[in-house]
Amino acid sequence: MGSLSIWHWLIVLAIALLLFGRGKIPELMGDVAKGIKSFKKGMNDDEETTPPAQTTSSRTVEHKADESK
């Protein structure tokens, strides 16, 4: 009773085809694939353009709370 049979999946598929049409689903999946490729390309470009971190001498600034009053 809890599992879905093949008939349930066929009905869901038929409803999806009626709502989106035969041409819309491949077009939608193509747009998703283009978005993923663009995101991966952007991530790779970001890693290549970021210069490696350089170690510099750091200074410590001491704050004296008593002097500010």
CSV table of N, CA and C in Angstrom, one decimal:
chain,number,residue,atom,x,y,z
A,1,MET,N,0.8,-1.2,0.0
A,1,MET,CA,0.0,0.0,0.0
A,1,MET,C,0.9,1.3,0.0
A,2,GLY,N,2.0,1.2,0.6
A,2,GLY,CA,2.9,2.4,0.7
A,2,GLY,C,3.7,2.6,-0.5
A,3,SER,N,4.0,1.6,-1.3
A,3,SER,CA,4.9,1.7,-2.5
A,3,SER,C,4.0,2.1,-3.7
A,4,LEU,N,4.7,2.8,-4.7
A,4,LEU,CA,4.0,3.2,-5.9
A,4,LEU,C,4.3,2.1,-7.0
A,5,SER,N,3.2,1.7,-7.7
A,5,SER,CA,3.3,0.7,-8.7
A,5,SER,C,3.7,1.4,-10.0
A,6,ILE,N,3.9,0.6,-11.1
A,6,ILE,CA,4.2,1.2,-12.4
A,6,ILE,C,3.0,2.0,-12.9
A,7,TRP,N,1.8,1.7,-12.5
A,7,TRP,CA,0.6,2.4,-13.0
A,7,TRP,C,0.6,3.9,-12.4
A,8,HIS,N,1.0,4.0,-11.2
A,8,HIS,CA,1.1,5.3,-10.6
A,8,HIS,C,2.1,6.2,-11.3
A,9,TRP,N,3.3,5.6,-11.6
A,9,TRP,CA,4.3,6.4,-12.3
A,9,TRP,C,3.9,6.7,-13.7
A,10,LEU,N,3.1,5.9,-14.4
A,10,LEU,CA,2.6,6.2,-15.8
A,10,LEU,C,1.6,7.3,-15.7
A,11,ILE,N,0.8,7.3,-14.7
A,11,ILE,CA,-0.2,8.4,-14.6
A,11,ILE,C,0.5,9.7,-14.3
A,12,VAL,N,1.5,9.7,-13.4
A,12,VAL,CA,2.3,10.9,-13.1
A,12,VAL,C,3.0,11.4,-14.4
A,13,LEU,N,3.6,10.5,-15.1
A,13,LEU,CA,4.2,10.9,-16.4
A,13,LEU,C,3.3,11.5,-17.4
A,14,ALA,N,2.1,10.9,-17.5
A,14,ALA,CA,1.1,11.4,-18.4
A,14,ALA,C,0.6,12.8,-18.0
A,15,ILE,N,0.4,13.0,-16.7
A,15,ILE,CA,0.0,14.4,-16.3
A,15,ILE,C,1.1,15.4,-16.5
A,16,ALA,N,2.4,15.0,-16.3
A,16,ALA,CA,3.5,15.9,-16.6
A,16,ALA,C,3.6,16.2,-18.1
A,17,LEU,N,3.4,15.3,-18.9
A,17,LEU,CA,3.4,15.5,-20.4
A,17,LEU,C,2.2,16.4,-20.8
A,18,LEU,N,1.1,16.3,-20.2
A,18,LEU,CA,0.0,17.1,-20.5
A,18,LEU,C,0.2,18.6,-20.0
A,19,LEU,N,0.8,18.7,-18.9
A,19,LEU,CA,1.1,20.1,-18.4
A,19,LEU,C,2.2,20.8,-19.1
A,20,PHE,N,3.3,20.1,-19.4
A,20,PHE,CA,4.4,20.8,-20.0
A,20,PHE,C,4.6,20.6,-21.5
A,21,GLY,N,3.9,19.6,-22.0
A,21,GLY,CA,4.0,19.3,-23.4
A,21,GLY,C,5.3,18.5,-23.7
A,22,ARG,N,5.4,17.9,-24.9
A,22,ARG,CA,6.5,17.1,-25.2
A,22,ARG,C,7.8,17.9,-25.4
A,23,GLY,N,7.7,19.1,-25.9
A,23,GLY,CA,8.9,19.9,-26.2
A,23,GLY,C,9.4,20.7,-25.0
A,24,LYS,N,8.6,20.9,-24.0
A,24,LYS,CA,9.0,21.8,-22.9
A,24,LYS,C,10.0,21.1,-21.9
A,25,ILE,N,9.8,19.8,-21.7
A,25,ILE,CA,10.6,19.1,-20.7
A,25,ILE,C,12.1,19.0,-21.2
A,26,PRO,N,12.4,18.6,-22.5
A,26,PRO,CA,13.8,18.6,-22.9
A,26,PRO,C,14.4,20.0,-22.9
A,27,GLU,N,13.6,21.0,-23.2
A,27,GLU,CA,14.0,22.4,-23.2
A,27,GLU,C,14.4,22.8,-21.8
A,28,LEU,N,13.6,22.5,-20.8
A,28,LEU,CA,13.8,22.8,-19.4
A,28,LEU,C,15.1,22.1,-18.9
A,29,MET,N,15.2,20.8,-19.3
A,29,MET,CA,16.4,20.1,-18.8
A,29,MET,C,17.7,20.7,-19.5
A,30,GLY,N,17.6,21.1,-20.7
A,30,GLY,CA,18.7,21.7,-21.4
A,30,GLY,C,19.1,23.0,-20.7
A,31,ASP,N,18.1,23.8,-20.3
A,31,ASP,CA,18.4,25.0,-19.6
A,31,ASP,C,19.1,24.8,-18.2
A,32,VAL,N,18.6,23.7,-17.6
A,32,VAL,CA,19.3,23.3,-16.3
A,32,VAL,C,20.7,22.9,-16.5
A,33,ALA,N,21.0,22.2,-17.6
A,33,ALA,CA,22.3,21.7,-17.9
A,33,ALA,C,23.2,22.9,-18.2
A,34,LYS,N,22.7,23.9,-18.9
A,34,LYS,CA,23.5,25.1,-19.3
A,34,LYS,C,23.8,25.9,-18.0
A,35,GLY,N,22.9,25.9,-17.1
A,35,GLY,CA,23.1,26.7,-15.8
A,35,GLY,C,24.2,26.0,-15.0
A,36,ILE,N,24.2,24.7,-15.0
A,36,ILE,CA,25.2,23.9,-14.2
A,36,ILE,C,26.6,24.1,-14.8
A,37,LYS,N,26.6,24.1,-16.2
A,37,LYS,CA,27.9,24.3,-16.8
A,37,LYS,C,28.4,25.7,-16.6
A,38,SER,N,27.5,26.7,-16.7
A,38,SER,CA,27.9,28.0,-16.4
A,38,SER,C,28.4,28.2,-15.0
A,39,PHE,N,27.8,27.6,-14.0
A,39,PHE,CA,28.2,27.7,-12.6
A,39,PHE,C,29.6,27.1,-12.4
A,40,LYS,N,29.8,25.9,-13.0
A,40,LYS,CA,31.1,25.2,-12.9
A,40,LYS,C,32.2,26.1,-13.6
A,41,LYS,N,31.9,26.7,-14.7
A,41,LYS,CA,32.9,27.5,-15.4
A,41,LYS,C,33.2,28.7,-14.5
A,42,GLY,N,32.2,29.3,-13.9
A,42,GLY,CA,32.4,30.5,-13.1
A,42,GLY,C,33.3,30.1,-11.9
A,43,MET,N,33.0,28.9,-11.3
A,43,MET,CA,33.8,28.5,-10.1
A,43,MET,C,35.3,28.3,-10.5
A,44,ASN,N,35.5,27.7,-11.7
A,44,ASN,CA,36.9,27.4,-12.2
A,44,ASN,C,37.6,28.8,-12.5
A,45,ASP,N,36.9,29.7,-13.1
A,45,ASP,CA,37.4,31.0,-13.4
A,45,ASP,C,37.8,31.7,-12.2
A,46,ASP,N,37.0,31.6,-11.2
A,46,ASP,CA,37.2,32.3,-9.9
A,46,ASP,C,38.5,31.8,-9.2
A,47,GLU,N,38.7,30.4,-9.3
A,47,GLU,CA,39.8,29.8,-8.7
A,47,GLU,C,41.1,30.2,-9.4
A,48,GLU,N,41.0,30.3,-10.7
A,48,GLU,CA,42.2,30.6,-11.5
A,48,GLU,C,42.6,32.1,-11.4
A,49,THR,N,41.7,33.0,-11.2
A,49,THR,CA,42.0,34.4,-11.1
A,49,THR,C,42.4,34.9,-9.7
A,50,THR,N,42.1,34.1,-8.7
A,50,THR,CA,42.4,34.5,-7.4
A,50,THR,C,43.9,34.2,-7.1
A,51,PRO,N,44.7,35.2,-6.8
A,51,PRO,CA,46.1,35.0,-6.5
A,51,PRO,C,46.3,34.2,-5.2
A,52,PRO,N,47.4,33.5,-5.1
A,52,PRO,CA,47.6,32.8,-3.9
A,52,PRO,C,47.8,33.7,-2.7
A,53,ALA,N,47.5,33.4,-1.6
A,53,ALA,CA,47.6,34.2,-0.4
A,53,ALA,C,49.1,34.4,-0.1
A,54,GLN,N,49.4,35.7,0.1
A,54,GLN,CA,50.8,36.0,0.4
A,54,GLN,C,50.9,36.2,1.9
A,55,THR,N,52.0,35.7,2.5
A,55,THR,CA,52.2,35.9,3.9
A,55,THR,C,52.9,37.3,4.1
A,56,THR,N,52.3,38.1,4.9
A,56,THR,CA,52.8,39.4,5.2
A,56,THR,C,53.0,39.5,6.7
A,57,SER,N,53.9,40.4,7.1
A,57,SER,CA,54.1,40.6,8.5
A,57,SER,C,52.8,41.2,9.1
A,58,SER,N,52.3,40.6,10.1
A,58,SER,CA,51.1,41.2,10.7
A,58,SER,C,51.4,42.0,12.0
A,59,ARG,N,50.6,43.0,12.1
A,59,ARG,CA,50.8,43.9,13.3
A,59,ARG,C,49.6,43.7,14.2
A,60,THR,N,49.9,43.8,15.5
A,60,THR,CA,48.9,43.7,16.5
A,60,THR,C,48.7,45.1,17.1
A,61,VAL,N,47.4,45.5,17.1
A,61,VAL,CA,47.1,46.8,17.6
A,61,VAL,C,46.4,46.5,19.0
A,62,GLU,N,47.0,47.1,20.0
A,62,GLU,CA,46.5,46.9,21.3
A,62,GLU,C,45.5,47.9,21.7
A,63,HIS,N,44.4,47.5,22.2
A,63,HIS,CA,43.3,48.5,22.6
A,63,HIS,C,43.3,48.6,24.1
A,64,LYS,N,43.3,49.8,24.6
A,64,LYS,CA,43.2,50.0,26.0
A,64,LYS,C,41.9,50.7,26.3
A,65,ALA,N,41.0,49.9,26.9
A,65,ALA,CA,39.7,50.4,27.1
A,65,ALA,C,39.6,51.5,28.2
A,66,ASP,N,40.6,51.6,29.1
A,66,ASP,CA,40.6,52.5,30.1
A,66,ASP,C,40.9,54.0,29.6
A,67,GLU,N,41.7,54.1,28.5
A,67,GLU,CA,42.1,55.4,28.0
A,67,GLU,C,40.9,56.1,27.3
A,68,SER,N,40.0,55.3,26.7
A,68,SER,CA,39.0,55.9,25.9
A,68,SER,C,37.9,56.6,26.7
A,69,LYS,N,37.8,56.4,28.0
A,69,LYS,CA,36.8,57.0,28.8
A,69,LYS,C,37.2,58.4,29.3
